[in-house]
Structure formats: structure tokens, C-alpha cells
mmCIF file of C-alpha atoms in Angstrom:
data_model
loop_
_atom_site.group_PDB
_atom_site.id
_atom_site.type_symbol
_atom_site.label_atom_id
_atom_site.label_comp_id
_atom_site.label_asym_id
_atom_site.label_seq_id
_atom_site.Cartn_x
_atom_site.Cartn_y
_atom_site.Cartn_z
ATOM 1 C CA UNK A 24 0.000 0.000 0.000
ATOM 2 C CA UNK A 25 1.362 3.113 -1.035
ATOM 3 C CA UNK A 26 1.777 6.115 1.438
ATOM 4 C CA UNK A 27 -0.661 8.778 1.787
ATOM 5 C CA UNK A 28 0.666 11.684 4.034
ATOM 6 C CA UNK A 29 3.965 13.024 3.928
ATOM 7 C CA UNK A 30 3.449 14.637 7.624
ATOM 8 C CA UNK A 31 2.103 14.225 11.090
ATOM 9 C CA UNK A 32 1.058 16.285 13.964
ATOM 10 C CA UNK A 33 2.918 15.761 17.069
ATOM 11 C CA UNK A 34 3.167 18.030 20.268
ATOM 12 C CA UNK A 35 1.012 17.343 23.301
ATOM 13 C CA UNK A 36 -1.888 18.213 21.336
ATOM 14 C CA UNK A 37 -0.491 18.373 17.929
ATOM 15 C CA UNK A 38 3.033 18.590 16.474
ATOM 16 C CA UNK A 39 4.528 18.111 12.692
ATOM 17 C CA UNK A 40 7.441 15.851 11.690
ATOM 18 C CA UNK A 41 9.581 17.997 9.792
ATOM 19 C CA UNK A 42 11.817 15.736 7.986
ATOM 20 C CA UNK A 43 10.047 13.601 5.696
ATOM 21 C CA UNK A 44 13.227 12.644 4.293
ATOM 22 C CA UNK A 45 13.905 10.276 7.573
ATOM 23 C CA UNK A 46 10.795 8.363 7.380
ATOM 24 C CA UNK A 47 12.814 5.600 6.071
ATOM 25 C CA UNK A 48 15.077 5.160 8.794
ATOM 26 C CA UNK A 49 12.089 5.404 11.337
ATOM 27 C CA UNK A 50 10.363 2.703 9.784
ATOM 28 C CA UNK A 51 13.687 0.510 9.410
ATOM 29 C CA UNK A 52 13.955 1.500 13.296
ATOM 30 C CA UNK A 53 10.527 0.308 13.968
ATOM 31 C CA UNK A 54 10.477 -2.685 12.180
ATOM 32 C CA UNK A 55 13.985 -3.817 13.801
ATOM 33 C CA UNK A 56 12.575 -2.752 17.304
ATOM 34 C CA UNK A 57 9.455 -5.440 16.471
ATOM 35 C CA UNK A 58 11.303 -8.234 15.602
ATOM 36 C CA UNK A 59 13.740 -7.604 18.747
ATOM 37 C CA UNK A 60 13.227 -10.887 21.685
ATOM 38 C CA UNK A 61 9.619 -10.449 22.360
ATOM 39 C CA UNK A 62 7.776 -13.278 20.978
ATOM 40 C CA UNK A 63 4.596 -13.006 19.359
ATOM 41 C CA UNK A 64 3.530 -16.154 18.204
ATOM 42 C CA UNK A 65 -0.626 -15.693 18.253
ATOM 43 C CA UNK A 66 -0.844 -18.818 19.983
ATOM 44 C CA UNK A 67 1.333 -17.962 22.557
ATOM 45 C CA UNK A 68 0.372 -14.612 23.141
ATOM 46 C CA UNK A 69 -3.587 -15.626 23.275
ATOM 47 C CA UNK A 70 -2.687 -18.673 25.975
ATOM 48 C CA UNK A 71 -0.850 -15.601 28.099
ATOM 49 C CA UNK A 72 -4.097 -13.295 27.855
ATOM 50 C CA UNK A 73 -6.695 -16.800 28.333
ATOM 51 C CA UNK A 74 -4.572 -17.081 31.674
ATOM 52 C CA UNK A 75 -4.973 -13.531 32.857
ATOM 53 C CA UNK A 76 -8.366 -13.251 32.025
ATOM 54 C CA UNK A 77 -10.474 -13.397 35.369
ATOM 55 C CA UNK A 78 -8.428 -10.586 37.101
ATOM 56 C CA UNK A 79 -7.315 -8.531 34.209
ATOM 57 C CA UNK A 80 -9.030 -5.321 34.953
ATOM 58 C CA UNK A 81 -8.096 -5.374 38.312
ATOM 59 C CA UNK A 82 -4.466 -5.700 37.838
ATOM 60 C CA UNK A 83 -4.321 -2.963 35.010
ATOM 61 C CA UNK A 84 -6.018 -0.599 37.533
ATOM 62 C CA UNK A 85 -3.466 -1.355 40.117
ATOM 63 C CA UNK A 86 -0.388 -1.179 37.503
ATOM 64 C CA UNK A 87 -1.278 1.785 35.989
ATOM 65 C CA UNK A 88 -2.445 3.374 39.287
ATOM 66 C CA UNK A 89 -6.189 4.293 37.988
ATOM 67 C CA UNK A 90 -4.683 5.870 35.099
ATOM 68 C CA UNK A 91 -6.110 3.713 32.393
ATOM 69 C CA UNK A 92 -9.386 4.697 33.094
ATOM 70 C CA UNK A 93 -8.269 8.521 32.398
ATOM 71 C CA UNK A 94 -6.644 7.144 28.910
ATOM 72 C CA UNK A 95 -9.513 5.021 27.803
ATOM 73 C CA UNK A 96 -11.287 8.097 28.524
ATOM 74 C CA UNK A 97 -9.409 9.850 25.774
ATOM 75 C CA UNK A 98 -10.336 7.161 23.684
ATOM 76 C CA UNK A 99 -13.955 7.591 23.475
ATOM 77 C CA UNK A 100 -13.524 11.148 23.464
ATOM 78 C CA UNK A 101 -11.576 10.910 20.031
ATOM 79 C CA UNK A 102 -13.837 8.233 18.251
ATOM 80 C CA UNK A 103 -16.456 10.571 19.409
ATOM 81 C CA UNK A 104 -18.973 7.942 18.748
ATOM 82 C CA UNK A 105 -22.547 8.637 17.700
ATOM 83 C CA UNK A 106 -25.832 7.417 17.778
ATOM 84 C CA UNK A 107 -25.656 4.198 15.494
ATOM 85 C CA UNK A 108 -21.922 4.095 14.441
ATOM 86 C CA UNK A 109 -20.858 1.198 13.575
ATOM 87 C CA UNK A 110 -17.488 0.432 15.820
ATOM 88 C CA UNK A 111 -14.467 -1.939 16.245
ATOM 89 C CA UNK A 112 -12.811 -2.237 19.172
ATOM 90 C CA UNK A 113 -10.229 -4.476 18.440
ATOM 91 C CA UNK A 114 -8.181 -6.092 21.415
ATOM 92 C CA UNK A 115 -11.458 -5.761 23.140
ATOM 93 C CA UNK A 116 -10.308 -8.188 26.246
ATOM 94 C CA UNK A 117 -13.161 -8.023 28.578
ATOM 95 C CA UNK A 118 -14.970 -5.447 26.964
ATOM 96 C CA UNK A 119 -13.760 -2.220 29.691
ATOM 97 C CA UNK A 120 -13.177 0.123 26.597
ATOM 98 C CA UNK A 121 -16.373 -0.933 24.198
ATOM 99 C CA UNK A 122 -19.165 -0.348 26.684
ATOM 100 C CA UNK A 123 -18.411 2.568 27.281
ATOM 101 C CA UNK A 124 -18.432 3.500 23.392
ATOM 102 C CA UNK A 125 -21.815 1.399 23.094
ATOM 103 C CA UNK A 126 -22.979 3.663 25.926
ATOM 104 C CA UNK A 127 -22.833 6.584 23.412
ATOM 105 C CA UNK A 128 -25.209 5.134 20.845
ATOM 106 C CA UNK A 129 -22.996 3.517 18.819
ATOM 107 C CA UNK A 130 -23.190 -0.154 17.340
ATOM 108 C CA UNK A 131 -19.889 -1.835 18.982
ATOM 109 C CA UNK A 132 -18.567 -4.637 18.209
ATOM 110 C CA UNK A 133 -15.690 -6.297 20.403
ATOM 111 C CA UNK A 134 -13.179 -8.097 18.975
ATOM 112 C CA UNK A 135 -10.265 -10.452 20.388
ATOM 113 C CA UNK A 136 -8.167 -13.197 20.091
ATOM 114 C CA UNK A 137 -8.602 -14.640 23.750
ATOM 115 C CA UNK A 138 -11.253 -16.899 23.767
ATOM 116 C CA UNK A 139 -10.337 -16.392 27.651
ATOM 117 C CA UNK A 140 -11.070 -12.753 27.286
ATOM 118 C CA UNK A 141 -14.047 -13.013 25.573
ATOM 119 C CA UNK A 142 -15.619 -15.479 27.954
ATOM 120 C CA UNK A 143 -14.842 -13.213 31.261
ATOM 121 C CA UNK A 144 -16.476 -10.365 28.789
ATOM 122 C CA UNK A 145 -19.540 -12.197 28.230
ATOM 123 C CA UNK A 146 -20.052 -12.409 32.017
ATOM 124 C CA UNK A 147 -19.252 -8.633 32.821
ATOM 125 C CA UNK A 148 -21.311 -7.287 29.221
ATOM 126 C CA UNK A 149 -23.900 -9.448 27.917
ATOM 127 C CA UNK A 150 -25.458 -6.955 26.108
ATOM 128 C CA UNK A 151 -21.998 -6.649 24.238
ATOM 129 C CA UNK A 152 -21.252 -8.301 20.668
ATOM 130 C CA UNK A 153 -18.250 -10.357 21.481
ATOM 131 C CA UNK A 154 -16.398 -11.657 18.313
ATOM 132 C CA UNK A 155 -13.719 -13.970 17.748
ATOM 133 C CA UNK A 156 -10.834 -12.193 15.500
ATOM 134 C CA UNK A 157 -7.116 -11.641 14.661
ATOM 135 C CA UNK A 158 -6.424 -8.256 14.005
ATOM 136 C CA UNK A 159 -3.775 -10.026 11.400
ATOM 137 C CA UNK A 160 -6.820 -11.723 9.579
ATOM 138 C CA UNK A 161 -9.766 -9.784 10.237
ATOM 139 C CA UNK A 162 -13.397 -11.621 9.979
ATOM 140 C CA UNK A 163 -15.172 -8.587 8.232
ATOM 141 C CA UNK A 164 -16.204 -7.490 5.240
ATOM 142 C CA UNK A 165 -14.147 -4.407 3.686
ATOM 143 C CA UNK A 166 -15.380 -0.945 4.898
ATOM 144 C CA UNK A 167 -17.870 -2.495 7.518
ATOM 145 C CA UNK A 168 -17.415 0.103 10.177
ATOM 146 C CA UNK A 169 -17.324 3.948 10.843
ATOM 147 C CA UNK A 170 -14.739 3.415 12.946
ATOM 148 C CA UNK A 171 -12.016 1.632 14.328
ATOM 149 C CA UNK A 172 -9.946 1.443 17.914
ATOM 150 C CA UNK A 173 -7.420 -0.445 19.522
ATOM 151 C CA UNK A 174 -6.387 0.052 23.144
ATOM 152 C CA UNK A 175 -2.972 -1.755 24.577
ATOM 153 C CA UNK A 176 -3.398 -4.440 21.999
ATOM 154 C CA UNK A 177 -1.591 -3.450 19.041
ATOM 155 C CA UNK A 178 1.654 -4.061 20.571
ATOM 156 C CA UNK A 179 0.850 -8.021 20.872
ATOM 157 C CA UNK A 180 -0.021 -8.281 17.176
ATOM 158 C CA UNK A 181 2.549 -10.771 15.541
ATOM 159 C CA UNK A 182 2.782 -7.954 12.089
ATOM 160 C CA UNK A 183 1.908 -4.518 13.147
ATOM 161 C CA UNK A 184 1.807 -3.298 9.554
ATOM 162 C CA UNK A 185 -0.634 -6.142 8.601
ATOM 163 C CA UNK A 186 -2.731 -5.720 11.265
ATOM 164 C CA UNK A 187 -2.600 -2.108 10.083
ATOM 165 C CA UNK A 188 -3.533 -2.738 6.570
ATOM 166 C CA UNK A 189 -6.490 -4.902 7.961
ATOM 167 C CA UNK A 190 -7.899 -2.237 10.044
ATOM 168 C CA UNK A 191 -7.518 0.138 6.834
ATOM 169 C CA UNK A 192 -9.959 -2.249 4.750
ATOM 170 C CA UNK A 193 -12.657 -2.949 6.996
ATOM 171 C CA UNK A 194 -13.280 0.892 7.953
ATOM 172 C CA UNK A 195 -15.604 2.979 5.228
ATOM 173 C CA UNK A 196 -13.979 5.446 3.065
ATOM 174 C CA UNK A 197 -13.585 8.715 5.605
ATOM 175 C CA UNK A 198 -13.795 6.409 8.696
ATOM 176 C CA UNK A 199 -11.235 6.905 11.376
ATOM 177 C CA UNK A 200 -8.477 4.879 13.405
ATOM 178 C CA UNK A 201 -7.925 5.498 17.143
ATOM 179 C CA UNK A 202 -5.134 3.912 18.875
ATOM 180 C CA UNK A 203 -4.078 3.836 22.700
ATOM 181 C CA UNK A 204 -1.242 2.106 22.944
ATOM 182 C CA UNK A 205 2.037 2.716 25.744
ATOM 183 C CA UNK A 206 4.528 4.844 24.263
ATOM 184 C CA UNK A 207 8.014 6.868 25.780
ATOM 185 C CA UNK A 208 7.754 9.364 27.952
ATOM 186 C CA UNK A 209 9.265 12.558 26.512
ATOM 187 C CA UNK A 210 10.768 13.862 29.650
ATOM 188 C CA UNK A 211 14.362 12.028 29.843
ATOM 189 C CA UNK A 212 14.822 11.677 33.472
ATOM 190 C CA UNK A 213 10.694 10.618 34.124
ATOM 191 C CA UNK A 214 11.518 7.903 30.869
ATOM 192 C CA UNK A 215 14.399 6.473 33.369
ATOM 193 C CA UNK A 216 12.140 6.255 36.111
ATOM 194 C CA UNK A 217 9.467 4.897 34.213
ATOM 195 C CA UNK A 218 11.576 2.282 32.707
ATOM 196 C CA UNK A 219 12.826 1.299 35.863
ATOM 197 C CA UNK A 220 9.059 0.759 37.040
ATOM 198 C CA UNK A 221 8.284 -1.773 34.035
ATOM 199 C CA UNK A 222 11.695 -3.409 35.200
ATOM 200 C CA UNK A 223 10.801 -4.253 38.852
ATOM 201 C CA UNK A 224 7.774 -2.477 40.388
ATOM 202 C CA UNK A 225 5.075 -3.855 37.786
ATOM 203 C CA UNK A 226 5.689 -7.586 38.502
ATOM 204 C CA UNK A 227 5.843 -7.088 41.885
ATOM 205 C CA UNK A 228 2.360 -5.620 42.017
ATOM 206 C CA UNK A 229 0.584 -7.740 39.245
ATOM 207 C CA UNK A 230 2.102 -10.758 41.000
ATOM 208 C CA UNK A 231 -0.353 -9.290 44.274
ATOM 209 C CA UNK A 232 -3.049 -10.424 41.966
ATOM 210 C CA UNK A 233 -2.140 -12.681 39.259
ATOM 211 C CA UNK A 234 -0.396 -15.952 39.180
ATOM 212 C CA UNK A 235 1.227 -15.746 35.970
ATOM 213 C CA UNK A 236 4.015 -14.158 36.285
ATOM 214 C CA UNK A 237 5.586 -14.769 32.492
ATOM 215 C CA UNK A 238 2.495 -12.930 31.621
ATOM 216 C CA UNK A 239 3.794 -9.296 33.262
ATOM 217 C CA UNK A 240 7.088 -9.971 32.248
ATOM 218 C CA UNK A 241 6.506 -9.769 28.868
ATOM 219 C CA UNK A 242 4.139 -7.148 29.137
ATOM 220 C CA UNK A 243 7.221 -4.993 30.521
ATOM 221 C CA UNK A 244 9.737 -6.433 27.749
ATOM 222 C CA UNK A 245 6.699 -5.269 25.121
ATOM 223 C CA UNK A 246 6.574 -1.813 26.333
ATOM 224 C CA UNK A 247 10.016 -1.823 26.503
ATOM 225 C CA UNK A 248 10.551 -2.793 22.559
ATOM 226 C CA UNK A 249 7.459 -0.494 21.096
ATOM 227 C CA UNK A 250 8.701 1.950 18.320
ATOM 228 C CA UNK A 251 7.707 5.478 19.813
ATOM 229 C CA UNK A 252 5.474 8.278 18.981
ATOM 230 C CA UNK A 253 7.073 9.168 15.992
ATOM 231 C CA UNK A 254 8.216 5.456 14.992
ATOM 232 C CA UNK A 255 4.563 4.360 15.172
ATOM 233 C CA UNK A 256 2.682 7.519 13.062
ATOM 234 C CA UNK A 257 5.176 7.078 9.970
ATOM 235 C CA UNK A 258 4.269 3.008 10.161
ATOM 236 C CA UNK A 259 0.229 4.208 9.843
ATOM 237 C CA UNK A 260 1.421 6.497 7.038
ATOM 238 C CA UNK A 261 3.147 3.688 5.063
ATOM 239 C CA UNK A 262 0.027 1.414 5.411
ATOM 240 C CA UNK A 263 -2.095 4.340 3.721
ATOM 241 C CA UNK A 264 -3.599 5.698 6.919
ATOM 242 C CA UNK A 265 -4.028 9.483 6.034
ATOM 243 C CA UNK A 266 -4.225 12.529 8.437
ATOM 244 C CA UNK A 267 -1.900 10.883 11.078
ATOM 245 C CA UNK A 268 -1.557 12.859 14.434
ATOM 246 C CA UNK A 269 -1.199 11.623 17.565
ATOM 247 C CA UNK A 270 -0.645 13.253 21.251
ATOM 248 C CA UNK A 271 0.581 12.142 24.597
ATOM 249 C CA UNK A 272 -1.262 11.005 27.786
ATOM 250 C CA UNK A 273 0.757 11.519 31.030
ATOM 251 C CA UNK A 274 3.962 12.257 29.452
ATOM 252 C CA UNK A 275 4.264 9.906 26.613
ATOM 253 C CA UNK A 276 3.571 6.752 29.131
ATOM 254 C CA UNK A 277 0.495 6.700 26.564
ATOM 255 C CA UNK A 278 0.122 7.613 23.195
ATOM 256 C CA UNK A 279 -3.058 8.556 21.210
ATOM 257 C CA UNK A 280 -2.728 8.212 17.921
ATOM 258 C CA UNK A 281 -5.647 9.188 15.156
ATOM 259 C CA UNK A 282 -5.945 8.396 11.748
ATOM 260 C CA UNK A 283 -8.229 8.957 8.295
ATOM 261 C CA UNK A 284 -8.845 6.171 5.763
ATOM 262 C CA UNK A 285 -9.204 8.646 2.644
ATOM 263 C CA UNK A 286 -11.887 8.806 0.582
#
């Protein structure tokens, strides 16, 4: 797919790259950064969320210290969802971030690749439309939805830029892309800190409430080894995302990225 903006907005609410010319070496960046340790074998990564499943909302509460409430927050506010949209939420999990959008109006649908997740969703959300999917592979038909979101999920995808592309054909022509995914803080000595909390502090409280330990550990070493802001926005660019922009949440811990499929 061939790129369709030369730009994107980055500052805290909105800032442009100015040097198309090193898109290139971003991407190469990126796509190095990807393929670095973590593995992402589907199966293995759906077995890890099946296992996590019947605490998972607790533990990302404690972990994130109440913050991901505040960032799926942001989410809804930038799909902006009205009164019969039809919505994605990919890497649903248990359904926290698509009720919320359904409470809106809109027509959600939440997709994931746990059948572990799904099943603990069906308990909390029955009203929900769970759905079976891999964001590599998706089960729709092209331009199906208005819109399209993805909160901490798009990190555990196997091909980012495939899972990209997929999201690209199943949202209508003018349809947007909102992604929440962690990110690098932009203050140098908070970014140590930070790091040092993914390191040590976040298995020692998810182990307070979760058994699997392997599970946090690679959701530290995933973090760890996600392109950043800019490494990210010039990856939805070369997939044919247009009107890329993205801003930070608490620093850069989080970043919101938005996207247009064109017309």
C-alpha cells in the first residue's frame, strides 16, 4: 500500500514531523525494534491473555495506578462515537473500553483473540457483541465500520503493519483509526524512572493479583521494545492511513494516535 501523508502532527496536542526525508530510517527503526526478543507467536500470546483473564481489569487498575481509566477516557472522546456508528474495538479483552463506546449510541462490536477474554467479557457485558478475530486476519467485510480502535493491543499483534492494513480495509472510506497504545515518555529523566518501574515495580504488584508471572514480564519487555510516537505515526502512514496525528497522555507513558482512511 502506497503512502498517503507526507506529515504528522505531534506536540502534546499536535506537532509536525519535519523531515520527511527520515521516514525511512524510522520505519527501518521500527520494524527492527518489532522483531527484537519479544515473541509473538498468536498462539502464545492468546494462551498468556486466556490465563490472565479473570483478574485482568483489576491488575491494570493497580499497575497503571487508575490511570487507564483517564486514557480510555481519551479514547472515546476521540472516536467521538454517535448514535448508530458502527465500531471496532479491536483487542477488546473483557470489553472495559467498548461499553463505554456502546454507551454513546454507537453499534460496537468487540473483537479479540482470547477466547479467555471473551468469555470473562460475556459475564461482565452481555449486552456486548463479542467476536472472535485476529487483528492479522480480520473476519469482516471491507469498509464495515465507521470506525475503528485499539487500546494496549496493538503491541501483541505478531505484524503490526498487517494488522494495520487490515484495520484500513474494513473501515468505510472517511472512517477513522484510534489507537491507545504505551509509548516513551518525553521527559528524559521521568523515561528512566518509568523504565525502571516496568523493570521491577510492575511484577511485583501484578504478581499481588495474578499468578502468571511470564504474563507481566513480557508485558514490561513489550513496552520496553514499542517503536515510539514518531516510529509508530510514519508506520500508519506507510500502510495508507491518512491525516496521522497523535498526542501524549501523562507524558508519553500513553500515546493517542488518530488516523483517516481517505476517501
Amino acid at each position: 500500500m502506497t503512502k498517503k501523508a507526507s506529515s504528522t502532527k505531534a506536540k502534546q496536542q499536535a506537532t509536525q514531523v519535519e523531515n520527511p526525508e527520515t521516514q525511512d530510517q524510522v520505519l527501518a527503526e521500527a520494524a527492527e525494534t518489532l522483531a527484537e526478543h519479544v515473541d509473538k507467536t498468536p498462539e502464545r500470546v492468546a494462551s498468556m491473555f486466556d490465563s490472565i483473564a479473570e483478574r485482568y481489569d483489576l491488575t491494570n487498575d493497580l499497575m497503571t495506578f487508575g490511570w487507564d481509566r483517564v486514557w480510555r477516557r481519551a479514547v472515546r472522546q476521540a472516536v467521538y462515537p454517535q448514535p448508530g456508528d458502527q465500531i471496532l474495538d479491536l483487542a477488546a479483552g473483557t470489553g472495559t473500553s467498548s461499553k463505554h463506546l456502546a454507551a454513546w449510541g454507537a453499534d460496537v462490536t468487540a473483537c479479540d483473540f482470547s477466547e479467555g477474554m471473551l468469555a470473562r467479557g460475556r459475564e461482565l457485558h452481555p449486552d456486548l457483541n463479542f467476536v472472535w478475530g485476529d487483528a492479522m486476519d480480520l473476519p469482516f467485510e471491507d469498509n464495515s465500520f465507521d470506525a475503528v480502535t485499539i487500546s494496549f493491543g496493538l503491541r501483541n499483534v505478531a505484524d503490526t503493519k498487517k494488522a494495520m492494513s487490515e484495520m484500513l480495509r474494513v473501515v468505510r472510506p472517511g472512517g477513522k483509526l484510534v489507537i491507545c497504545e504505551f509509548s516513551r515518555p518525553v521527559f528524559s529523566p521521568f523515561r528512566a524512572a518509568y523504565d525502571a518501574y516496568l523493570k521491577t515495580m510492575l511484577q511485583v504488584i501484578s504478581r499481588t493479583v495474578q499468578e502468571n508471572g511470564e504474563a507481566y514480564s513480557y508485558l514490561a519487555d513489550s513496552i520496553l521494545q514499542w517503536p515510539d510516537q514518531d516510529g509508530l505515526a510514519h508506520m500508519l502512514m506507510e500502510t495508507g492511513w491518512e491525516d496521522v496525528e497523535y498526542r501524549n497522555l501523562t507524558g508519553g507513558i500513553v500515546a493517542l494516535h488518530r488516523a483517516v482512511k481517505g476517501a
